[in-house]
XYZ file of C-alpha atoms in Angstrom:
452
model
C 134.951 77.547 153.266
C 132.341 80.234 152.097
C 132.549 80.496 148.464
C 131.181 84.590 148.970
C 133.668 87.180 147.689
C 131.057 90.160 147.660
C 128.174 91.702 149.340
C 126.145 92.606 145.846
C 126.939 92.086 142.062
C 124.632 93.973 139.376
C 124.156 92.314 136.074
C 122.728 94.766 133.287
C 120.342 92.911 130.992
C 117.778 90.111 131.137
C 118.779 88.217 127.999
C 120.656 85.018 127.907
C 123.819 86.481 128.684
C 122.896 88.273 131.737
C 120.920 85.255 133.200
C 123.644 83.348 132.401
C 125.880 85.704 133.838
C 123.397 86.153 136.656
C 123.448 82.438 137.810
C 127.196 82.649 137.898
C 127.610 85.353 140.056
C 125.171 83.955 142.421
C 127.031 81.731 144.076
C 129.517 84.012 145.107
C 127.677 87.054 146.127
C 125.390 87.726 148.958
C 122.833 89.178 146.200
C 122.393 89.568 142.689
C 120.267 92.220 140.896
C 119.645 92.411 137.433
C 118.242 95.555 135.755
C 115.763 94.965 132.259
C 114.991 98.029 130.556
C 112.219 95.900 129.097
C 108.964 94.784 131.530
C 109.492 90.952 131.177
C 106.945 88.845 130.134
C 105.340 86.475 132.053
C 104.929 83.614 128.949
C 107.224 82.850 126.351
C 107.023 85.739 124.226
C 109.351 88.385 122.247
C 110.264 91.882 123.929
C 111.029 94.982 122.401
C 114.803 94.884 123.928
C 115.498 91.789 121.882
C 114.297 92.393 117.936
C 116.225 89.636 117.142
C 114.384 87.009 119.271
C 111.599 86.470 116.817
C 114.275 84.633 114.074
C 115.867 81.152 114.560
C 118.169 80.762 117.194
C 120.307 77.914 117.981
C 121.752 76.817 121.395
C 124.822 74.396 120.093
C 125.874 71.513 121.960
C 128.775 73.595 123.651
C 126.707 76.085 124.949
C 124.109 73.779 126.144
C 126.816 71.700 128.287
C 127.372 75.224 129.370
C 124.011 75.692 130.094
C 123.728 72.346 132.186
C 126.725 73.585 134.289
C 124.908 76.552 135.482
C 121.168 75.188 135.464
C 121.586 71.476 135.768
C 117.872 71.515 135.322
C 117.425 73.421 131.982
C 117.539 70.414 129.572
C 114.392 68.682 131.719
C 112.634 71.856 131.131
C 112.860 72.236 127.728
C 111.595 68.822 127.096
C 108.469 69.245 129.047
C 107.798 72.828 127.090
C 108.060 71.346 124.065
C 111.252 71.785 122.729
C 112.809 69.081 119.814
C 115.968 67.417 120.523
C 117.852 67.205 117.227
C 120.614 64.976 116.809
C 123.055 65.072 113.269
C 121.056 62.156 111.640
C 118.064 64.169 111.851
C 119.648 67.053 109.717
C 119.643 67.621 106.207
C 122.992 69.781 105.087
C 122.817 71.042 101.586
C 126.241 72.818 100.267
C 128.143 73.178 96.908
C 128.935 70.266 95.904
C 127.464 68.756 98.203
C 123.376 68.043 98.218
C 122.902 66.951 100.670
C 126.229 66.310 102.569
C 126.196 62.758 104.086
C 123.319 62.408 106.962
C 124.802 60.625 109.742
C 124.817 59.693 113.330
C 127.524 61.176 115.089
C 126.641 60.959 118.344
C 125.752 64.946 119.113
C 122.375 66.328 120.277
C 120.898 69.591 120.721
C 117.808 71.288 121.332
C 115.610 73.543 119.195
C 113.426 75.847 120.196
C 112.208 79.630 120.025
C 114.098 81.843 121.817
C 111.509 83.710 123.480
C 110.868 79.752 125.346
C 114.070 79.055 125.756
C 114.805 82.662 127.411
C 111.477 82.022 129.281
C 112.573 78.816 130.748
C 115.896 80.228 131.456
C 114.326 83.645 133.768
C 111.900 81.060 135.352
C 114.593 79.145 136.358
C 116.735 81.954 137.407
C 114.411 83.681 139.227
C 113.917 80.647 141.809
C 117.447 81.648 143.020
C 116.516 83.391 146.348
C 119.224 85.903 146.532
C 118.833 86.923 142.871
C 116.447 90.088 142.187
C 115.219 91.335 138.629
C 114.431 94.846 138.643
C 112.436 95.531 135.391
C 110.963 98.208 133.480
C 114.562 99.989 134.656
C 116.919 102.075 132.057
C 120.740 102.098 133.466
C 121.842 104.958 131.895
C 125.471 105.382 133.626
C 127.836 102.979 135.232
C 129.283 105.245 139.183
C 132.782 105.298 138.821
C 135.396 106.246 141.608
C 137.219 109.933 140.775
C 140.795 108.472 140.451
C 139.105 105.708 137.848
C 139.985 102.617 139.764
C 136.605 101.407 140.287
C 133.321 101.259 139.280
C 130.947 101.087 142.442
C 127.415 100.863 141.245
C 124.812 101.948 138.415
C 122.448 104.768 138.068
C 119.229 104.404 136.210
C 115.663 105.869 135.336
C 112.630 103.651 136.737
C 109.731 103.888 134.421
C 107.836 106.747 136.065
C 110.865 108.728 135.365
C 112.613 108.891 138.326
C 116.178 108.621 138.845
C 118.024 105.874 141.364
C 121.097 104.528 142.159
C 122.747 101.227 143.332
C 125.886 100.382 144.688
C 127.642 96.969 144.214
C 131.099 95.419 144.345
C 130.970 94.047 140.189
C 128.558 95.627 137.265
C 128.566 93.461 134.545
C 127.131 94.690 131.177
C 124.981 92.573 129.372
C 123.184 94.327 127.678
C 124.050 93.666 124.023
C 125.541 96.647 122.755
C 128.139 97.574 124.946
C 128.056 101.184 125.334
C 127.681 101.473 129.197
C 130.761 99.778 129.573
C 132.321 101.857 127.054
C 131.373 104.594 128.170
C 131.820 104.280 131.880
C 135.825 103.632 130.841
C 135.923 106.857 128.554
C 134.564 108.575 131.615
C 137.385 107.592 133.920
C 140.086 108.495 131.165
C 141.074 104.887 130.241
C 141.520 103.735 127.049
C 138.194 101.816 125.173
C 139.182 98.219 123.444
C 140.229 98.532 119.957
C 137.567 96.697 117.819
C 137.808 94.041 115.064
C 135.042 94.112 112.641
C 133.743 92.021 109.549
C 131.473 93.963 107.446
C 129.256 91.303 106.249
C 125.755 93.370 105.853
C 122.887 90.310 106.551
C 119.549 90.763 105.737
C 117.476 87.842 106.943
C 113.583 87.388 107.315
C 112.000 84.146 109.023
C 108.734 82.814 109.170
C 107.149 80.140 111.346
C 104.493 77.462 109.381
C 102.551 75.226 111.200
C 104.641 71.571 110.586
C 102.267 69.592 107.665
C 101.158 66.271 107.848
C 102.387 65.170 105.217
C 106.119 66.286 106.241
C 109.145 64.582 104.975
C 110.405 61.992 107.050
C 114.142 61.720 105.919
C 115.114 64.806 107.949
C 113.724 67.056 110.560
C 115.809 70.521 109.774
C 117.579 71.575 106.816
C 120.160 73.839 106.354
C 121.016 75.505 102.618
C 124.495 76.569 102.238
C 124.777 79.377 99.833
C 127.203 78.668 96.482
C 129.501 81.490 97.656
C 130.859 83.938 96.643
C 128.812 84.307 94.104
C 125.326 83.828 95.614
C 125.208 85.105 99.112
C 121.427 83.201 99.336
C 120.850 80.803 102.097
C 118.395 79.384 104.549
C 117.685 77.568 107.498
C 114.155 75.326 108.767
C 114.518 74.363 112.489
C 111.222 72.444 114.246
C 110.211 74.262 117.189
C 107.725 73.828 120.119
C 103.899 73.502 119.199
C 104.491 71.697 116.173
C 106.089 74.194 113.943
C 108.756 75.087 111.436
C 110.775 78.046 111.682
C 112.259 79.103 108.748
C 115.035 82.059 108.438
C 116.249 83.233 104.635
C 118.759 85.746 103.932
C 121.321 86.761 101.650
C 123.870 89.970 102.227
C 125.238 92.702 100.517
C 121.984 94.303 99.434
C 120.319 90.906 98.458
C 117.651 91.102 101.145
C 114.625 89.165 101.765
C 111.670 90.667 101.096
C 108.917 90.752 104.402
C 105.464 89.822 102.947
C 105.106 86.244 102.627
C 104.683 85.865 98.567
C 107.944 87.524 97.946
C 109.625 85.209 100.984
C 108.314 82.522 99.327
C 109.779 83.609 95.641
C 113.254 84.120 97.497
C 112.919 80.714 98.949
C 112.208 79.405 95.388
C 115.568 80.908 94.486
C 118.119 79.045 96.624
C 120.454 76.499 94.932
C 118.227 73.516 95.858
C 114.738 73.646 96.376
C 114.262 71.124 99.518
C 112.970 74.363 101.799
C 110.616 75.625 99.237
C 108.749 72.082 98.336
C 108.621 71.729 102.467
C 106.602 75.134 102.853
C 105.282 76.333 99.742
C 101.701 74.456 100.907
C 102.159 74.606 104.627
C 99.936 77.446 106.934
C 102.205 80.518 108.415
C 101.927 81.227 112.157
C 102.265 85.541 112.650
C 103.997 87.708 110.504
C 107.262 87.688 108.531
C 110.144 89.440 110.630
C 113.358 91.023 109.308
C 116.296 91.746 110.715
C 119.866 93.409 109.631
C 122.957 93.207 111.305
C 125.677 95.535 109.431
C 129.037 94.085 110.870
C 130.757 90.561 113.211
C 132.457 92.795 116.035
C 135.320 91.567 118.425
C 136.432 94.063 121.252
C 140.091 93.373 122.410
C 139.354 94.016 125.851
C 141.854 91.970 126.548
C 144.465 93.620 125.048
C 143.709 96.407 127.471
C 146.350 97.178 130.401
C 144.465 99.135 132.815
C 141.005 98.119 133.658
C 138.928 99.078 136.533
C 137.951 96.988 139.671
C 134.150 95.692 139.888
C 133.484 96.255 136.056
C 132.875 93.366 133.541
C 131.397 92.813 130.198
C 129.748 89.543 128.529
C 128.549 88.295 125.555
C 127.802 90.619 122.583
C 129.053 93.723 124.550
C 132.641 91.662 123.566
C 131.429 89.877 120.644
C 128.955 90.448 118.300
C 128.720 87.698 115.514
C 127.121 87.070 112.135
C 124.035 85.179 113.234
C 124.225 82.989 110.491
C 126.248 80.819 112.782
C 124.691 80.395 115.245
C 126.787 81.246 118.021
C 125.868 83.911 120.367
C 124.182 82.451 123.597
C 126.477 79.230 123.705
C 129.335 81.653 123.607
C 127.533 83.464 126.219
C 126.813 80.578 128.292
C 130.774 79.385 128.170
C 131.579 82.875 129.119
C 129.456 82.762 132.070
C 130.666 79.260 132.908
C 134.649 80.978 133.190
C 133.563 83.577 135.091
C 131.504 81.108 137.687
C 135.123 79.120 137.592
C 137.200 82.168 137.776
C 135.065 83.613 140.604
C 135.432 79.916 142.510
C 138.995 79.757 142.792
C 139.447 83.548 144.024
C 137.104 82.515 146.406
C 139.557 79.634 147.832
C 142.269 82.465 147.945
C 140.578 85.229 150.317
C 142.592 83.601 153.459
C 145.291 85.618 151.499
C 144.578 88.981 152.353
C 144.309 89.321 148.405
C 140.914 91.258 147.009
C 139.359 88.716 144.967
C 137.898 91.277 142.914
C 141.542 92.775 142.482
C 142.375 91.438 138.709
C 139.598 89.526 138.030
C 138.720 91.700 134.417
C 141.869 91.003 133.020
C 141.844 87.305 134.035
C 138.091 86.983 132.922
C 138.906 88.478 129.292
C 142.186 86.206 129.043
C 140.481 83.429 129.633
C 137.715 83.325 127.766
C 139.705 83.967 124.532
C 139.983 80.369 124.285
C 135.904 80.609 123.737
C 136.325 83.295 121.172
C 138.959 81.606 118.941
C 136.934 79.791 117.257
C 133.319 81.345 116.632
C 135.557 84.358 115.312
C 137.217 82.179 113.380
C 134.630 80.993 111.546
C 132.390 84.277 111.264
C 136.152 85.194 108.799
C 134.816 83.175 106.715
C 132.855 85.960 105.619
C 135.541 87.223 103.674
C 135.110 84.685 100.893
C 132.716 87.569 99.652
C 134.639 90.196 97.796
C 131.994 93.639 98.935
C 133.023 92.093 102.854
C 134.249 94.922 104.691
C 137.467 95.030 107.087
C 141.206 92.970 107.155
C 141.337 89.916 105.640
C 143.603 87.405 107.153
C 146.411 87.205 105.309
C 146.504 83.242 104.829
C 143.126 83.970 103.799
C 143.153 81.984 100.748
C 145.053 79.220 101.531
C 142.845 78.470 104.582
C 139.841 78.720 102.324
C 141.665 75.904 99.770
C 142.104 73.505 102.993
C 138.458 74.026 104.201
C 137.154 73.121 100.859
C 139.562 70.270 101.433
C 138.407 69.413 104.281
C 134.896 69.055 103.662
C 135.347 66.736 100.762
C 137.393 64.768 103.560
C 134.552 65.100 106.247
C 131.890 63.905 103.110
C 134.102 60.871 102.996
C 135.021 59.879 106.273
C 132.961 60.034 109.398
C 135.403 60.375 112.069
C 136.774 63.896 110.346
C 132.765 64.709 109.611
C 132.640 64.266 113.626
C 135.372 66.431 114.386
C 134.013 69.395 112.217
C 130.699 69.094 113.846
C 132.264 69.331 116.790
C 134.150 72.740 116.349
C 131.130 73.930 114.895
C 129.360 73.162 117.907
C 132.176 74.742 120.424
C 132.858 71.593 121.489
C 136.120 71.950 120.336
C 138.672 74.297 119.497
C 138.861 75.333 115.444
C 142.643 74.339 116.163
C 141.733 70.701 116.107
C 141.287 70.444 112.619
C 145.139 71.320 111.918
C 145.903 68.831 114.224
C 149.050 66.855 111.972
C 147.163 63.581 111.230
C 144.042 65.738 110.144
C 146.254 68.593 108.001
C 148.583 65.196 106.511
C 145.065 63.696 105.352
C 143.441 67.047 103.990
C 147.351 68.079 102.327
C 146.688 64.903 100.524
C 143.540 65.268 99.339
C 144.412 68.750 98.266
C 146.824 67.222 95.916
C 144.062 64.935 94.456
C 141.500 66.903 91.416
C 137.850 67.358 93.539
């Protein structure tokens, strides 16, 4: 049985998310077309449509099982470009209390890498997917609706000599970061835009990229530097990356910014609570220029909460959730997401001999389901509120869940299997509900009870 359920599918925006997205649809759709504002490079290089691209990135072990799923191929490709495979042993934690936390082996990998490569690798190995198109250099600027508001049918957008097209499809899924076309294309059609969720966090972070030294240390390969919160917001991140280099990302929030010229980076890197990062770089030769970045707010849109929502229009990654980068999170979020919908769009496909519209529903299944994937990334960008200026509605077993965490991590310090298990959730390879399991909360209730 065909697994086709449409003729064409548009997917707006050539970032992770919308190849991602892209690769999903593919396999269910005569032909998929995605529309880049941006002209797409043809190395592995940052574009104007993704500011963000030039700071560390990580692609966690969830989303790169995610990844595998939809390009088996992905984690042969990063090898041969260059990319280091990290595993926990090879990572240096620093946090209060804690410096460093206990290196171990725990049996998870990853990859790290730029993301300009790693989106590189990921177009390249979109693009060999015949009945996938990329139209670039293309500005969507309004999603065709029906009059009645039942469907969205297609996009219309401005090609880059100014001239005005349009598209029809059976799905338009936004990807394109911010959101707003999907937004707006439900205001226009009289239905009622998600509520929002937000965590007012205010993150300033620069990042530079050093060539690796010779003489670098040998006990670790990264190093993260967890700030003493809440009453230093500082904190910092070194990653190896293709081509022999460190990358190296700084920030604070608040107001505390990182400065962009590379003396002051340096002084700010001086300042953290240990001073691993700074005696790594403070000799070794930058690559480029020092980029900044701010991102004002984590945002959740409860699209799911939404009754009525049109036929043949979708939204993915950070047009749904938008969190502190800090974490990590966004394209293995992404990638699950697009992993759902692939799954989603599968078993609709086994139930056309229904006479049922596969396309009939499928918003309202796709943003139930992938709750599940939001739980616990959102979860942990709340942790934000352990700073008092953090804007928005604290949880209100706030506190309490901030006394078992610090429990919890004095646990993990002492006890590999529960150090595993936190990795794990932090890596979405698990749910954030795992760590309340009753044999983990008996063992952390315990500990509670004990002075740290």
């Amino acid at each position: 049985m065909s697994d086709l359920i449409g003729t064409h599918a548009i997917v707006v925006g050539a970032g992770m998310g919308g190849l991602a997205a892209a690769k999903a649809l593919s396999a269910h759709f005569d032909h998929v077309t995605i529309l880049e504002r941006d002209t797409l490079p043809s190395v592995a290089a940052p574009r104007q449509g993704t500011p963000q691209a030039r700071h560390l990135h990580a692609l966690l072990a969830g989303g790169l099982i995610a990844l595998k799923e939809l390009l088996p191929s992905i984690e042969t490709e990063l090898e041969q470009a260059g990319a280091v495979k990290l595993a926990t042993e090879d990572l240096r934690m620093e946090r209060p209390g804690f410096d460093p936390f206990p290196q171990r082996e725990l049996g998870l990998s990853w990859w790290s890498v730029s993301r300009p490569l790693l989106e590189f690798l990921t177009r390249q190995i979109v693009k060999r997917q015949k009945n996938i198109e990329f139209l670039e250099s293309c500005r969507v600027t309004e999603f065709v609706a029906l009059p009645d508001g039942s469907a969205v049918t297609g996009v219309r957008y401005e090609t880059s000599d100014g001239r005005m097209e349009a598209l029809s499809a059976d799905l338009v899924v936004d990807a394109s970061g911010r959101g707003r076309l999907a937004l707006s294309a439900l205001d226009s059609m009289s239905l009622p835009k998600p509520e929002e969720t937000e965590v007012g966090i205010d993150i300033a972070y620069s990042t530079a990229v050093f060539e690796k030294p010779e003489d670098a240390p040998s006990a670790w390969k990264g190093v993260i530097v967890l700030p003493s919160a809440p009453g230093d917001s500082r904190g910092a991140f070194l990653s190896p990356i293709e081509n022999n280099q460190w990358i190296v990302s700084v920030g604070g929030n608040h107001g505390d910014a990182p400065p962009g010229d590379m003396e002051g980076f340096l002084a700010f890197v001086k300042t953290l609570r240990t001073t691993t990062i700074y005696d790594a770089i403070k000799g070794a030769k930058p690559v480029g220029q020092i980029v900044r970045y701010l991102l004002p707010c984590s945002a959740r849109r409860h699209f799911e909460a939404i009754q009525r929502l049109p036929r043949g229009l979708l939204a993915i990654g950070d047009a749904i959730c938008r969190f502190n980068p800090v974490f990590g999170q966004g394209m293995s979020v992404a990638a699950q997401e697009a992993v759902i919908l692939n799954r989603l769009l599968g078993a609709r496909a086994g139930d056309m001999g229904r006479d049922m519209d596969p396309l009939d529903g499928l918003a309202s299944a796709f943003f139930a389901e992938i709750q599940c994937v939001l739980e616990t990334p959102w979860g942990i960008a709340t942790s934000d509120f352990i700073y008092p200026k953090t804007r928005g509605e604290r949880p209100a077993n706030f506190e309490q869940r901030l006394q078992f965490n610090k429990a919890l991590v004095r646990l993990g310090a002492q006890d590999a299997s529960i150090h595993k298990l936190m990795t794990e959730v932090n890596h979405l390879l698990k749910p954030q509900s795992a760590l309340r399991e009753p044999e983990v909360a008996e063992r952390v209730a315990k500990l509670m009870a004990t002075p740290a």
